[in-house]
mmCIF file of C-alpha atoms in Angstrom:
data_model
loop_
_atom_site.group_PDB
_atom_site.id
_atom_site.type_symbol
_atom_site.label_atom_id
_atom_site.label_comp_id
_atom_site.label_asym_id
_atom_site.label_seq_id
_atom_site.Cartn_x
_atom_site.Cartn_y
_atom_site.Cartn_z
ATOM 1 C CA MET D 1 61.307 33.754 27.967
ATOM 2 C CA ILE D 2 60.408 33.961 31.665
ATOM 3 C CA LEU D 3 56.956 35.462 31.186
ATOM 4 C CA GLU D 4 55.803 32.882 28.660
ATOM 5 C CA ASP D 5 56.053 30.202 31.337
ATOM 6 C CA TYR D 6 53.195 32.017 33.091
ATOM 7 C CA GLY D 7 50.933 32.496 30.084
ATOM 8 C CA VAL D 8 52.201 35.937 29.011
ATOM 9 C CA LYS D 9 52.579 35.679 25.243
ATOM 10 C CA PRO D 10 53.539 38.002 22.364
ATOM 11 C CA ARG D 11 50.555 39.784 20.802
ATOM 12 C CA THR D 12 50.767 39.018 17.108
ATOM 13 C CA ASP D 13 47.199 39.108 15.787
ATOM 14 C CA GLY D 14 45.680 42.171 17.478
ATOM 15 C CA GLY D 15 43.509 40.136 19.830
ATOM 16 C CA GLY D 16 42.516 40.701 23.428
ATOM 17 C CA ILE D 17 41.215 43.623 25.468
ATOM 18 C CA PRO D 18 43.428 46.195 27.250
ATOM 19 C CA VAL D 19 44.103 45.053 30.801
ATOM 20 C CA ALA D 20 43.200 48.517 32.070
ATOM 21 C CA SER D 21 39.615 47.844 30.968
ATOM 22 C CA LEU D 22 39.368 45.053 33.563
ATOM 23 C CA LEU D 23 38.975 47.845 36.106
ATOM 24 C CA GLU D 24 35.563 48.539 34.567
ATOM 25 C CA LYS D 25 32.714 46.652 36.239
ATOM 26 C CA ASP D 26 30.974 45.459 33.074
ATOM 27 C CA VAL D 27 34.190 44.264 31.449
ATOM 28 C CA LEU D 28 35.409 42.390 34.516
ATOM 29 C CA LEU D 29 32.013 40.796 35.069
ATOM 30 C CA SER D 30 31.924 39.670 31.442
ATOM 31 C CA CYS D 31 35.364 38.044 31.780
ATOM 32 C CA ILE D 32 34.381 36.261 34.985
ATOM 33 C CA THR D 33 31.132 35.085 33.404
ATOM 34 C CA GLN D 34 33.069 33.689 30.462
ATOM 35 C CA TYR D 35 35.437 31.962 32.874
ATOM 36 C CA ALA D 36 32.405 30.423 34.566
ATOM 37 C CA GLN D 37 31.555 28.777 31.253
ATOM 38 C CA TYR D 38 35.139 27.625 30.870
ATOM 39 C CA VAL D 39 35.216 25.890 34.270
ATOM 40 C CA ASP D 40 31.611 24.757 33.871
ATOM 41 C CA THR D 41 29.952 26.378 36.853
ATOM 42 C CA ALA D 42 26.771 28.408 37.248
ATOM 43 C CA SER D 43 28.131 29.998 40.431
ATOM 44 C CA LEU D 44 29.509 33.496 39.977
ATOM 45 C CA PRO D 45 31.392 33.419 43.324
ATOM 46 C CA ILE D 46 33.149 30.173 42.352
ATOM 47 C CA ALA D 47 34.020 31.541 38.917
ATOM 48 C CA CYS D 48 35.317 34.741 40.508
ATOM 49 C CA SER D 49 37.595 32.862 42.883
ATOM 50 C CA LEU D 50 39.053 30.674 40.157
ATOM 51 C CA PHE D 51 39.363 33.576 37.726
ATOM 52 C CA ILE D 52 41.442 35.570 40.222
ATOM 53 C CA LYS D 53 43.500 32.460 40.886
ATOM 54 C CA ARG D 54 44.216 32.250 37.155
ATOM 55 C CA TYR D 55 44.799 35.978 36.737
ATOM 56 C CA ALA D 56 47.259 35.941 39.633
ATOM 57 C CA VAL D 57 49.457 33.573 37.611
ATOM 58 C CA LEU D 58 49.532 36.056 34.715
ATOM 59 C CA THR D 59 50.290 39.051 36.916
ATOM 60 C CA ALA D 60 51.537 38.476 40.473
ATOM 61 C CA ALA D 61 53.400 35.203 39.910
ATOM 62 C CA ALA D 62 54.871 36.303 36.572
ATOM 63 C CA ALA D 63 55.981 39.605 38.107
ATOM 64 C CA LEU D 64 57.638 37.981 41.126
ATOM 65 C CA ASP D 65 59.698 35.770 38.850
ATOM 66 C CA TYR D 66 60.453 38.444 36.227
ATOM 67 C CA TYR D 67 61.093 41.459 38.455
ATOM 68 C CA GLY D 68 61.974 39.768 41.728
ATOM 69 C CA PHE D 69 64.147 36.772 40.891
ATOM 70 C CA HIS D 70 65.423 37.881 37.470
ATOM 71 C CA GLN D 71 65.511 41.621 38.274
ATOM 72 C CA GLN D 72 64.240 42.643 34.855
ATOM 73 C CA LYS D 73 62.947 46.183 34.255
ATOM 74 C CA LYS D 74 60.513 46.238 31.326
ATOM 75 C CA ASP D 75 56.907 47.330 31.850
ATOM 76 C CA TRP D 76 54.997 44.537 30.118
ATOM 77 C CA LEU D 77 51.707 44.854 32.018
ATOM 78 C CA SER D 78 50.439 48.368 31.317
ATOM 79 C CA ASN D 79 50.397 47.739 27.554
ATOM 80 C CA ALA D 80 49.173 44.146 27.785
ATOM 81 C CA TYR D 81 45.905 42.734 26.492
ATOM 82 C CA PHE D 82 43.800 40.034 28.105
ATOM 83 C CA ASP D 83 42.693 37.231 25.798
ATOM 84 C CA VAL D 84 39.256 36.125 27.019
ATOM 85 C CA SER D 85 39.324 33.000 24.855
ATOM 86 C CA SER D 86 42.582 31.542 26.172
ATOM 87 C CA PHE D 87 42.788 33.494 29.482
ATOM 88 C CA LYS D 88 46.333 34.599 28.751
ATOM 89 C CA LEU D 89 48.037 37.989 28.566
ATOM 90 C CA LEU D 90 49.222 39.262 25.207
ATOM 91 C CA VAL D 91 52.097 41.749 25.070
ATOM 92 C CA GLU D 92 53.164 43.712 22.018
ATOM 93 C CA GLU D 93 56.845 43.112 21.371
ATOM 94 C CA TYR D 94 59.301 46.002 21.639
ATOM 95 C CA SER D 95 56.582 48.341 22.948
ATOM 96 C CA SER D 96 57.448 48.183 26.640
ATOM 97 C CA GLU D 97 59.499 50.741 28.530
ATOM 98 C CA GLU D 98 60.972 50.368 32.012
ATOM 99 C CA VAL D 99 58.563 50.560 34.946
ATOM 100 C CA ASP D 100 58.185 54.098 36.272
ATOM 101 C CA LEU D 101 57.555 53.030 39.875
ATOM 102 C CA CYS D 102 58.405 50.097 42.108
ATOM 103 C CA TRP D 103 57.273 46.967 40.262
ATOM 104 C CA LYS D 104 55.160 45.910 43.239
ATOM 105 C CA THR D 105 53.261 49.211 43.100
ATOM 106 C CA GLU D 106 52.644 48.821 39.360
ATOM 107 C CA ILE D 107 51.442 45.230 39.653
ATOM 108 C CA PHE D 108 49.420 45.477 42.853
ATOM 109 C CA ALA D 109 48.316 48.991 43.886
ATOM 110 C CA ASN D 110 47.777 50.134 40.308
ATOM 111 C CA HIS D 111 46.231 46.970 38.904
ATOM 112 C CA LEU D 112 45.612 43.747 40.801
ATOM 113 C CA THR D 113 44.357 45.258 44.061
ATOM 114 C CA PRO D 114 41.601 47.323 42.362
ATOM 115 C CA ILE D 115 40.572 44.267 40.354
ATOM 116 C CA ILE D 116 40.319 42.138 43.494
ATOM 117 C CA LYS D 117 38.273 44.796 45.285
ATOM 118 C CA LEU D 118 35.905 45.126 42.328
ATOM 119 C CA ALA D 119 35.603 41.370 41.776
ATOM 120 C CA ALA D 120 34.855 40.753 45.456
ATOM 121 C CA LYS D 121 32.140 43.408 45.385
ATOM 122 C CA ILE D 122 30.322 42.394 42.211
ATOM 123 C CA CYS D 123 30.583 38.639 42.848
ATOM 124 C CA LYS D 124 30.042 38.756 46.612
ATOM 125 C CA VAL D 125 33.250 36.922 47.465
ATOM 126 C CA PRO D 126 35.415 37.621 50.549
ATOM 127 C CA GLU D 127 38.516 39.580 49.626
ATOM 128 C CA ALA D 128 40.487 37.362 52.008
ATOM 129 C CA MET D 129 39.812 34.339 49.802
ATOM 130 C CA LEU D 130 40.960 36.174 46.699
ATOM 131 C CA TRP D 131 44.136 37.406 48.372
ATOM 132 C CA GLU D 132 44.971 33.906 49.521
ATOM 133 C CA ASN D 133 44.450 32.785 45.908
ATOM 134 C CA VAL D 134 47.157 35.273 44.925
ATOM 135 C CA ALA D 135 49.405 34.137 47.773
ATOM 136 C CA VAL D 136 49.104 30.511 46.650
ATOM 137 C CA ARG D 137 50.471 31.495 43.241
ATOM 138 C CA LEU D 138 53.319 33.457 44.814
ATOM 139 C CA ASN D 139 54.129 30.523 47.099
ATOM 140 C CA SER D 140 54.454 28.342 43.981
ATOM 141 C CA VAL D 141 57.084 30.690 42.569
ATOM 142 C CA PHE D 142 58.991 30.661 45.853
ATOM 143 C CA ARG D 143 58.948 26.855 45.901
ATOM 144 C CA SER D 144 60.318 26.725 42.347
ATOM 145 C CA TYR D 145 63.407 28.608 43.582
ATOM 146 C CA ASP D 146 63.684 26.699 46.846
ATOM 147 C CA SER D 147 67.378 25.832 46.703
ATOM 148 C CA SER D 148 70.513 26.827 48.537
ATOM 149 C CA SER D 149 71.685 28.972 45.610
ATOM 150 C CA HIS D 150 68.596 31.190 45.890
ATOM 151 C CA LEU D 151 68.112 31.107 49.652
ATOM 152 C CA GLN D 152 69.214 34.686 50.366
ATOM 153 C CA GLN D 153 67.102 36.039 47.500
ATOM 154 C CA LEU D 154 64.110 33.976 48.628
ATOM 155 C CA HIS D 155 64.159 35.412 52.114
ATOM 156 C CA ALA D 156 64.718 38.972 50.866
ATOM 157 C CA LEU D 157 61.763 38.832 48.468
ATOM 158 C CA HIS D 158 59.564 37.133 51.056
ATOM 159 C CA ALA D 159 60.387 39.891 53.530
ATOM 160 C CA GLU D 160 59.482 42.542 50.933
ATOM 161 C CA LEU D 161 56.096 40.989 50.207
ATOM 162 C CA CYS D 162 55.320 40.477 53.895
ATOM 163 C CA SER D 163 56.361 43.928 55.064
ATOM 164 C CA GLU D 164 54.159 45.921 57.432
ATOM 165 C CA GLU D 165 54.397 48.864 55.047
ATOM 166 C CA SER D 166 51.732 48.201 52.438
ATOM 167 C CA ASP D 167 51.463 51.336 50.280
ATOM 168 C CA TRP D 168 52.650 49.274 47.317
ATOM 169 C CA LEU D 169 49.528 47.135 47.744
ATOM 170 C CA GLY D 170 47.155 50.058 48.015
ATOM 171 C CA LEU D 171 45.837 48.563 51.258
ATOM 172 C CA ALA D 172 45.984 49.543 54.903
ATOM 173 C CA ASN D 173 47.009 46.018 55.925
ATOM 174 C CA ASN D 174 49.115 43.514 54.038
ATOM 175 C CA PRO D 175 47.232 40.186 53.550
ATOM 176 C CA PHE D 176 50.438 38.433 52.521
ATOM 177 C CA ARG D 177 51.658 38.609 56.105
ATOM 178 C CA ARG D 178 49.075 35.923 56.827
ATOM 179 C CA TYR D 179 49.081 33.918 53.607
ATOM 180 C CA LEU D 180 52.670 33.794 52.335
ATOM 181 C CA HIS D 181 54.796 30.997 53.793
ATOM 182 C CA CYS D 182 58.492 31.274 54.436
ATOM 183 C CA THR D 183 59.453 27.602 54.713
ATOM 184 C CA PHE D 184 62.681 27.582 52.713
ATOM 185 C CA PRO D 185 64.521 25.333 52.418
ATOM 186 C CA ASP D 186 61.876 23.166 54.143
ATOM 187 C CA PRO D 187 59.554 21.822 51.392
ATOM 188 C CA GLU D 188 56.523 21.863 53.712
ATOM 189 C CA ASN D 189 53.385 23.165 51.966
ATOM 190 C CA PRO D 190 50.986 24.406 54.687
ATOM 191 C CA LYS D 191 47.217 24.187 54.328
ATOM 192 C CA ARG D 192 45.309 27.219 53.144
ATOM 193 C CA LYS D 193 43.186 29.177 55.595
ATOM 194 C CA THR D 194 40.393 29.694 53.065
ATOM 195 C CA CYS D 195 39.050 27.397 50.341
ATOM 196 C CA CYS D 196 39.153 28.606 46.716
ATOM 197 C CA ARG D 197 36.207 26.268 45.929
ATOM 198 C CA TYR D 198 38.008 24.433 43.148
ATOM 199 C CA TYR D 199 36.556 21.178 44.481
ATOM 200 C CA GLU D 200 33.120 22.325 43.291
ATOM 201 C CA VAL D 201 34.185 22.304 39.624
ATOM 202 C CA SER D 202 36.702 19.433 39.534
ATOM 203 C CA LYS D 203 35.935 16.838 36.881
ATOM 204 C CA PRO D 204 35.860 13.028 37.270
ATOM 205 C CA GLY D 205 39.408 11.737 37.281
ATOM 206 C CA GLU D 206 40.819 15.029 38.557
ATOM 207 C CA LEU D 207 41.974 15.620 42.093
ATOM 208 C CA PRO D 208 38.848 16.790 43.955
ATOM 209 C CA TYR D 209 40.802 19.203 46.140
ATOM 210 C CA CYS D 210 43.880 21.398 45.736
ATOM 211 C CA ASN D 211 46.926 20.035 47.544
ATOM 212 C CA VAL D 212 46.674 22.809 50.130
ATOM 213 C CA CYS D 213 42.874 22.816 50.522
ATOM 214 C CA PRO D 214 41.785 23.243 54.162
ATOM 215 C CA LEU D 215 38.852 20.874 53.492
ATOM 216 C CA LYS D 216 41.077 18.052 52.294
ATOM 217 C CA LYS D 217 41.315 15.216 54.789
ATOM 218 C CA SER D 218 44.788 14.086 55.732
ATOM 219 C CA GLY D 219 45.838 10.577 54.949
#
């Protein structure tokens, strides 16, 4: 199943909280605080950045693959539950109907964009950093399909996500125009413009910086 590769699993034991509740300040703050414990940091801004980076895998990246590349139709997000112990999405089987609107509107304007705005406000993190966190996850999906057989689809989806029209994002300006990279079929992986601050929680033996970190020294 496509979605399971991104941490979207069947809900079999009744666990998790409705994803719609993440739009509530207290619920979102609680999830970010729990993620802070998971990544072992006392910094709420760092936890917020890395939480959004994780949540973007479950939502934006999963949606790009499922709706964009595989052109599936089921609405798996609106009825999903967020598991705060495993940081995965749980979806009840056979309960999803087709998306009512454009999938990008459902994923972004109706869900991820409000979460990013709220998270940035309560954790005092620049929205630009959080949007680049999302873009990094989308770039990973694009790279996974970086082959001649998908080249036309790659460029079409990239153009959609980088369009000047941004109603589907619920924003006046589209941040992906700055942060998404159209390098296909060139495997180049450009540096980020902002730092997600992963280096501040990396453990001994782990890479201290992300591969695209702007603070990482070349060579």
